PDB file of C-alpha atoms in Angstrom:
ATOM      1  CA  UNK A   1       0.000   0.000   0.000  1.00  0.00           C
ATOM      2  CA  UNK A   2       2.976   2.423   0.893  1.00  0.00           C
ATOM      3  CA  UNK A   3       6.666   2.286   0.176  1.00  0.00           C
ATOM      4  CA  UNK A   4       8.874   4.627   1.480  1.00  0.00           C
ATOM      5  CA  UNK A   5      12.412   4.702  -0.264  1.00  0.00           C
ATOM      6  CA  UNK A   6      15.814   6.233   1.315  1.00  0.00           C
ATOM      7  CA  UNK A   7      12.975   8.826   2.858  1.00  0.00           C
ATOM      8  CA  UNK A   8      14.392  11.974   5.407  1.00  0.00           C
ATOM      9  CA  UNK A   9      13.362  14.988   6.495  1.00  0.00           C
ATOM     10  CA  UNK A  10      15.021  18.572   7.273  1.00  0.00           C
ATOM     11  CA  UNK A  11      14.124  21.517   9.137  1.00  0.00           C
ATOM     12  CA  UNK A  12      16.035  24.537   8.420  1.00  0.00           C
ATOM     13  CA  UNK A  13      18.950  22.470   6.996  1.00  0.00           C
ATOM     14  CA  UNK A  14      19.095  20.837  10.324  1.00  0.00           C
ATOM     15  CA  UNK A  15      18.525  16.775   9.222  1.00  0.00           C
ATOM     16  CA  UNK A  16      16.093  15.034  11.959  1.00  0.00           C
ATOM     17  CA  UNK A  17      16.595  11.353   9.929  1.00  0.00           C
ATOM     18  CA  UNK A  18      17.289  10.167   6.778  1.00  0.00           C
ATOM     19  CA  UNK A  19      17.399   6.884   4.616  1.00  0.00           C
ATOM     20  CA  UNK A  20      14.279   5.400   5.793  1.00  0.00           C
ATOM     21  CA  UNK A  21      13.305   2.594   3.701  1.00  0.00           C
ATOM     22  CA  UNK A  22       9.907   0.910   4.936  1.00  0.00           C
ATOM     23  CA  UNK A  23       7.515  -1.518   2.808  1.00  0.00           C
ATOM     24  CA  UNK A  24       4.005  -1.120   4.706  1.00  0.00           C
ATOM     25  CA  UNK A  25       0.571  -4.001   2.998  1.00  0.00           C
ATOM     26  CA  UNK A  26      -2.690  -4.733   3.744  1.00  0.00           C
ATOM     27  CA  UNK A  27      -2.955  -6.449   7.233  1.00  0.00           C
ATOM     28  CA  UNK A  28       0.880  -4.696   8.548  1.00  0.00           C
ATOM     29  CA  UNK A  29       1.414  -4.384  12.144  1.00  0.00           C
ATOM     30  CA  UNK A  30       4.600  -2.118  12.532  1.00  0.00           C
ATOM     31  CA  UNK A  31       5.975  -0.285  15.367  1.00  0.00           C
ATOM     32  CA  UNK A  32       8.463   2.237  15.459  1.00  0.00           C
ATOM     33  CA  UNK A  33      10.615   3.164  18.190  1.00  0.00           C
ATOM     34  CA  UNK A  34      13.234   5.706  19.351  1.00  0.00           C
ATOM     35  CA  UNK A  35      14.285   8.250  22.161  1.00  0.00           C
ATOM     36  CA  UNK A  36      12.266  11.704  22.308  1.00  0.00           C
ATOM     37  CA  UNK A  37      12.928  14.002  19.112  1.00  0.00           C
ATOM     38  CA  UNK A  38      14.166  11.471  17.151  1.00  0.00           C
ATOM     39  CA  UNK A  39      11.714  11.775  14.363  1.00  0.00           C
ATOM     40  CA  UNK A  40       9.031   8.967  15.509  1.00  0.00           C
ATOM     41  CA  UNK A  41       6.337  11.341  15.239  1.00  0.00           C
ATOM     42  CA  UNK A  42       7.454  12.959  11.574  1.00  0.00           C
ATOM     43  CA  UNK A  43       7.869   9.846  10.027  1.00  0.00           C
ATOM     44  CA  UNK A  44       4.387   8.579  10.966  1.00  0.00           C
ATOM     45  CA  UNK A  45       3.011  11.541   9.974  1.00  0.00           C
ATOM     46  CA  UNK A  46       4.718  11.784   6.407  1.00  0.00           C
ATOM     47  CA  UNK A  47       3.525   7.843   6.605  1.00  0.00           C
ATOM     48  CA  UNK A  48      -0.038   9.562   7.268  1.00  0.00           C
ATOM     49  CA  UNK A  49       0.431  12.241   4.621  1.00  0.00           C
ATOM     50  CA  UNK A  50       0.292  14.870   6.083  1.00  0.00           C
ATOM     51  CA  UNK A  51       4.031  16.181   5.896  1.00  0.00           C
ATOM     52  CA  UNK A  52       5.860  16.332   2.997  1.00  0.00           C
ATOM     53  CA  UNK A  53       9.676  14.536   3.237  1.00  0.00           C
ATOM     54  CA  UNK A  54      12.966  15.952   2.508  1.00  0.00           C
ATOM     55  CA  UNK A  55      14.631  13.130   0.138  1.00  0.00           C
ATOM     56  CA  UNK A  56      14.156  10.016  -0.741  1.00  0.00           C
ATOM     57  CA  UNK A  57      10.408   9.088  -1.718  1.00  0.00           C
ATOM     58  CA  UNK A  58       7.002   7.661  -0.449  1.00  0.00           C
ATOM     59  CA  UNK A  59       4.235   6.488  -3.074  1.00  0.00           C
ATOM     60  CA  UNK A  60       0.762   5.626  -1.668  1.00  0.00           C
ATOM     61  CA  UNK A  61      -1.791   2.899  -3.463  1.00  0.00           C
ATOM     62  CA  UNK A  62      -4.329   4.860  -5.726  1.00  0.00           C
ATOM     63  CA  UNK A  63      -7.325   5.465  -3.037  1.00  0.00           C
ATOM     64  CA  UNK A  64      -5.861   4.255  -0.163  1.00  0.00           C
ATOM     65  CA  UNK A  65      -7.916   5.516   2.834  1.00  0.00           C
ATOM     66  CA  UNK A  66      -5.650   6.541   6.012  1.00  0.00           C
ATOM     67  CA  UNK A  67      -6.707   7.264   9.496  1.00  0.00           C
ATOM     68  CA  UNK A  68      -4.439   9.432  11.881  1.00  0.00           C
ATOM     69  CA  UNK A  69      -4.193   9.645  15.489  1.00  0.00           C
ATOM     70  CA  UNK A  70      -1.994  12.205  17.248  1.00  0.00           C
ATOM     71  CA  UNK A  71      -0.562  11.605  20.830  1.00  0.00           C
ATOM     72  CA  UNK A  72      -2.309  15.000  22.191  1.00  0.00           C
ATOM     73  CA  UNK A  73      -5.921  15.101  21.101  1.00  0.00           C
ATOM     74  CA  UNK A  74      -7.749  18.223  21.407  1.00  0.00           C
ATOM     75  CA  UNK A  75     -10.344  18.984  24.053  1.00  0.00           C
ATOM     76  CA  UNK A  76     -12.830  19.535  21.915  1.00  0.00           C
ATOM     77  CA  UNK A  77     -16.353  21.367  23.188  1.00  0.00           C
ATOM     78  CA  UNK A  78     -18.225  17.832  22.285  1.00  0.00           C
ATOM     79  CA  UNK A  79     -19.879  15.503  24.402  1.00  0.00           C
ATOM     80  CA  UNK A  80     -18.003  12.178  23.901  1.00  0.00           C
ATOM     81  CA  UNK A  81     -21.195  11.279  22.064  1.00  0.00           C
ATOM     82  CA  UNK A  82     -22.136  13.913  20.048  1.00  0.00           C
ATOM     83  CA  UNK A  83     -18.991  13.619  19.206  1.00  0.00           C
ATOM     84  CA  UNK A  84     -18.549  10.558  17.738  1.00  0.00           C
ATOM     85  CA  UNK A  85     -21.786  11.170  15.971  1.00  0.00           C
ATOM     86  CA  UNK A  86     -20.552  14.119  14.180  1.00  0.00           C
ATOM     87  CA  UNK A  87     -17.608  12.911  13.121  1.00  0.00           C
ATOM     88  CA  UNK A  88     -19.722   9.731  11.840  1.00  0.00           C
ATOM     89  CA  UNK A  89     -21.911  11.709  10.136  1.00  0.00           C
ATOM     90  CA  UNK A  90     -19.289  13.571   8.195  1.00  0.00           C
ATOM     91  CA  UNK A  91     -18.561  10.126   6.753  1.00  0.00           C
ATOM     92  CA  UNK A  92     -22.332   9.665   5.501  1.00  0.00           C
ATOM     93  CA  UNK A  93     -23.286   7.637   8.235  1.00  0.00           C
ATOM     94  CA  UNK A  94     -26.561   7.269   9.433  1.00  0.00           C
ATOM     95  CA  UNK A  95     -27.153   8.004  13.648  1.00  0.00           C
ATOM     96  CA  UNK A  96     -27.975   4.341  13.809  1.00  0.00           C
ATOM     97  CA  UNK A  97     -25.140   2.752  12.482  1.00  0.00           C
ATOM     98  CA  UNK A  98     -23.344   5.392  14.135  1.00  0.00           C
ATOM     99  CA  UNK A  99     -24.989   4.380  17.737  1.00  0.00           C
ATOM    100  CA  UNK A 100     -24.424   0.586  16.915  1.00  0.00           C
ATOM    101  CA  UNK A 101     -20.402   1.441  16.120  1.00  0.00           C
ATOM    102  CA  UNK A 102     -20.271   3.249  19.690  1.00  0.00           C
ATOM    103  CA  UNK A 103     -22.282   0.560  21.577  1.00  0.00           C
ATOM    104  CA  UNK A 104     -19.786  -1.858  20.135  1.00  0.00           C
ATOM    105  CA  UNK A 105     -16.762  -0.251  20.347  1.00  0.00           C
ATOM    106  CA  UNK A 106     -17.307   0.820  23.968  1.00  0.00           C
ATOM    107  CA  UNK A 107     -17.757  -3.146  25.176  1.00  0.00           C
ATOM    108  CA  UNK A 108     -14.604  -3.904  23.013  1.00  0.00           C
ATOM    109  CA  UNK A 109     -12.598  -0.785  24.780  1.00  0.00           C
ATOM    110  CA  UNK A 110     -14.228  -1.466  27.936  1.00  0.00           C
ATOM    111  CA  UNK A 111     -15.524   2.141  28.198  1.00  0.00           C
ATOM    112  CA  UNK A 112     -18.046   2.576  30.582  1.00  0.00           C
ATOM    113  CA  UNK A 113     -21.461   3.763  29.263  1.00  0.00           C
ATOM    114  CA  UNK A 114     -21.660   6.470  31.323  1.00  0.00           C
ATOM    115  CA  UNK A 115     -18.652   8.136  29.579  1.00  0.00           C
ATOM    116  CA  UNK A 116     -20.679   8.697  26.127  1.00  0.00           C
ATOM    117  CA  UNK A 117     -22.398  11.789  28.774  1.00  0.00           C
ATOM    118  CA  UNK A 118     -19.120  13.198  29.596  1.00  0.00           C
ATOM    119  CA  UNK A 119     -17.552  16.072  27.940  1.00  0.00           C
ATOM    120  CA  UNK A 120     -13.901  15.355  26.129  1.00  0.00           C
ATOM    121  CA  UNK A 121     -12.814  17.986  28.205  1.00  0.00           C
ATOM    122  CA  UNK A 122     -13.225  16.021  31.492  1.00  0.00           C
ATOM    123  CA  UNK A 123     -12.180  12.731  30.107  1.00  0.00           C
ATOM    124  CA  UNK A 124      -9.075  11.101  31.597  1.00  0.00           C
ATOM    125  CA  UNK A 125      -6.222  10.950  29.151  1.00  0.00           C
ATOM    126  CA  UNK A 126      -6.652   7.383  28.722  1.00  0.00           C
ATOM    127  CA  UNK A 127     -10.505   7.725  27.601  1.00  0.00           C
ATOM    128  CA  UNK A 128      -9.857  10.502  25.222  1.00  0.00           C
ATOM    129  CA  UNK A 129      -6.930   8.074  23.558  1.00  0.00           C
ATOM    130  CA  UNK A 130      -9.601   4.930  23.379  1.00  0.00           C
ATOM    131  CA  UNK A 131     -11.664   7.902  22.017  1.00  0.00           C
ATOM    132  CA  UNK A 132      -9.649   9.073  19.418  1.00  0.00           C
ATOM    133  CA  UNK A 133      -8.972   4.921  18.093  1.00  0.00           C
ATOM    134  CA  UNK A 134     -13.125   5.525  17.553  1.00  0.00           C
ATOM    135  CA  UNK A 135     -13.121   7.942  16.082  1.00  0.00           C
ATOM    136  CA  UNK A 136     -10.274   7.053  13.839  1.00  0.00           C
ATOM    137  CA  UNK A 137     -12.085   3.654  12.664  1.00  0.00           C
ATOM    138  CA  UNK A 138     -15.424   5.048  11.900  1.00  0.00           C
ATOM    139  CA  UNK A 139     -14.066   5.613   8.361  1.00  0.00           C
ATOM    140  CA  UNK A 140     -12.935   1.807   8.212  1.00  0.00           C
ATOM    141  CA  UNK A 141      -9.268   3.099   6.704  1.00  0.00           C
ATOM    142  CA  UNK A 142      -7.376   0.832   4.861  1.00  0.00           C
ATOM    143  CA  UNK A 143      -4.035   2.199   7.064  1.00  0.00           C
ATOM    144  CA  UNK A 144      -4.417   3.323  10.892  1.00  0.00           C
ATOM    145  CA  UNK A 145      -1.267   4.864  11.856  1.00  0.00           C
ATOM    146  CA  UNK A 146      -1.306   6.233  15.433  1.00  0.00           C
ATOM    147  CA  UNK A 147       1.283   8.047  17.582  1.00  0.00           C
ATOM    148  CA  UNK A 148       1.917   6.613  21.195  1.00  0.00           C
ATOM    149  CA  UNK A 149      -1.646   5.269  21.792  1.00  0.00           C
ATOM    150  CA  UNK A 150      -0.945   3.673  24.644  1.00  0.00           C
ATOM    151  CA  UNK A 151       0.066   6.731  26.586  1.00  0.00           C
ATOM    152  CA  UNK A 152      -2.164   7.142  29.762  1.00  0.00           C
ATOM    153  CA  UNK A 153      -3.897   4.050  29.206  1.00  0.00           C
ATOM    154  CA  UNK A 154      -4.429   1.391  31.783  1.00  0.00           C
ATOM    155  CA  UNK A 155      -3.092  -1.966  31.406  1.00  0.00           C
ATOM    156  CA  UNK A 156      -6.364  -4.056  30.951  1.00  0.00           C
ATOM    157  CA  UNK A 157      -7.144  -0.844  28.671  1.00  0.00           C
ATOM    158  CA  UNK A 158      -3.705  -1.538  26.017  1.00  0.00           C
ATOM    159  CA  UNK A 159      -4.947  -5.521  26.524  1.00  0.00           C
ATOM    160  CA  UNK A 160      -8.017  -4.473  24.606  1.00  0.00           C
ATOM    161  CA  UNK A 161      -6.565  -2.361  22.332  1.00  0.00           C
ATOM    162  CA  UNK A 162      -3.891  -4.923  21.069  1.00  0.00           C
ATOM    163  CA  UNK A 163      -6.743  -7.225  20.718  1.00  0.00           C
ATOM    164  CA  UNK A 164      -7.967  -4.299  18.676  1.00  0.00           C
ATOM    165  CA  UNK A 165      -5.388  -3.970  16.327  1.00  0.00           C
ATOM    166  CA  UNK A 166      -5.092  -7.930  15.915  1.00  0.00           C
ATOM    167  CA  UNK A 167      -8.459  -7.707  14.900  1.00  0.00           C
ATOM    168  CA  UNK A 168      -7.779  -5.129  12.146  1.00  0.00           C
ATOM    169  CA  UNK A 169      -4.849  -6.991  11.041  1.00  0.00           C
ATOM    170  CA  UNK A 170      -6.841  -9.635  10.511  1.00  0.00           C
ATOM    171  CA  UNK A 171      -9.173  -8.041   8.344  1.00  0.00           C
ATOM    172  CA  UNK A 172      -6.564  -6.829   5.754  1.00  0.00           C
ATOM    173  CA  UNK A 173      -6.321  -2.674   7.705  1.00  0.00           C
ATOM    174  CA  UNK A 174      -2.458  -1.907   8.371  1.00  0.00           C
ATOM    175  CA  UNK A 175      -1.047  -0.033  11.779  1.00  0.00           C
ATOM    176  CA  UNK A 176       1.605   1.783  11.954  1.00  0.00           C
ATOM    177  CA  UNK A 177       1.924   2.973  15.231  1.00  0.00           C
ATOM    178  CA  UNK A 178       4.976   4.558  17.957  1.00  0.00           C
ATOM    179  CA  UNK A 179       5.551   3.339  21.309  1.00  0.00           C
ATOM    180  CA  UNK A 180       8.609   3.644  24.071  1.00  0.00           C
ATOM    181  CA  UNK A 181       8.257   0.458  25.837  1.00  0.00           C
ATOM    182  CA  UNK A 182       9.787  -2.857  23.938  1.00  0.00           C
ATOM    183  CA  UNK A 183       7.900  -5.690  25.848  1.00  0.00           C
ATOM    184  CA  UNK A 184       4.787  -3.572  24.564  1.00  0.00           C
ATOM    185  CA  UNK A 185       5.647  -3.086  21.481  1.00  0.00           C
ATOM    186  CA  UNK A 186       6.240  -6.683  21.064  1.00  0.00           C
ATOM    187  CA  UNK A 187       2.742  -7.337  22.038  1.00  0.00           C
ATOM    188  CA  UNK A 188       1.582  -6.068  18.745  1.00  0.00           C
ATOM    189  CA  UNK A 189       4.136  -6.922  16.375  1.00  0.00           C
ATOM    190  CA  UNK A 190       7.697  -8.368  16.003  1.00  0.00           C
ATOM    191  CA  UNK A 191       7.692  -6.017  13.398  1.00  0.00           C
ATOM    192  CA  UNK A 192       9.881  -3.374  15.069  1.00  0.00           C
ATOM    193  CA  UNK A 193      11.960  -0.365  13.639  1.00  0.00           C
ATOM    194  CA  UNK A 194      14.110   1.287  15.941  1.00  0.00           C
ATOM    195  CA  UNK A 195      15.787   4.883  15.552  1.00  0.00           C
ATOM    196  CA  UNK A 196      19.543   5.181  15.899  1.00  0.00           C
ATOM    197  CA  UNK A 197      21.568   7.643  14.475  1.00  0.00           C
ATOM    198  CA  UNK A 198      18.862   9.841  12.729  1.00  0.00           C
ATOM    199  CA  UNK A 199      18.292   6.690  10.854  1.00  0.00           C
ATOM    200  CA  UNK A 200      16.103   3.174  11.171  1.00  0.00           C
TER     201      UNK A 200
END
């Protein structure tokens, strides 16, 4: 679906990595890893498309359909709810099928149902991140790629969430995804580039 070929990327003339060479298909499970600032975060989001790179070059799949989810999420002014409903909508879904995809996705997350009443505002961290993997899938992207999801989320919480991404694997959707820990990372894929050297 995406090939990425000798691939870098500059600020300013100042190089953050270069020669990244990365075949991603239908069904991938890949994690990348690397100390802070070492370009984890630009690569997935030039993987994403939504930064050009420097050198080297990245061809997508005619049509491919890519879902993005950034570490920070924005407290939006949305009831987790509405929310999703909106966002559903925008995608030419109906409220139903929209309610059935919450309703399902909150027993697979183990969200309580008492959450879709909240505001995103006064979620905990690890809510808004289970949030934000909704919200992501609604579109039912051929490629999820998602920075640090596991951050702030609870350990029966990342359980359900590999189980998650398993699930997507099996049905032919990619992830791409960041994460510090090794023995977590490992839980979703052997699949594992590291950063060293402002390089993979």
């Amino acid at each position: 679906m995406i090939e990425l070929k000798n691939v870098g990327k500059s600020y300013s003339g100042n190089l953050v990595f270069g020669g990244v060479s990365m075949s991603i298909g239908a069904g991938d499970a890949i994690v990348v890893m690397g100390s802070n600032g070492c370009g984890k975060s630009t690569l997935l989001k030039i993987i994403a498309g939504l930064l050009a790179c420097s050198d080297g070059e990245i061809t997508f799949a005619p049509r491919i359909k890519i879902s993005y989810v950034p570490e920070r999420f924005p407290r939006l002014p949305f009831k987790v709810q509405d929310y999703l409903l909106h966002m559903g909508s925008i995608q030419g879904l109906s409220a139903g099928e929209i309610n059935a995809y919450i309703a399902e996705k909150f027993k697979e997350l183990n969200i309580p149902d008492n959450i879709k009443r909240q505001n995103l505002k006064n979620c905990s961290k690890g809510t808004v991140q289970k949030i934000n993997i909704m919200q992501a899938l609604i579109t039912k992207p051929d490629l999820l790629v998602l920075d640090e999801p596991f951050s702030g989320v609870d350990e029966k919480s990342i359980d359900r969430v590999v189980e998650l991404f398993a699930e997507l694997a099996r049905n032919k959707t990619a992830v791409v995804l960041s994460c510090h820990e090794k023995d977590l990372a490992r839980k979703v894929t052997e699949n594992i580039f590291l950063f060293e050297n402002q390089t993979i």
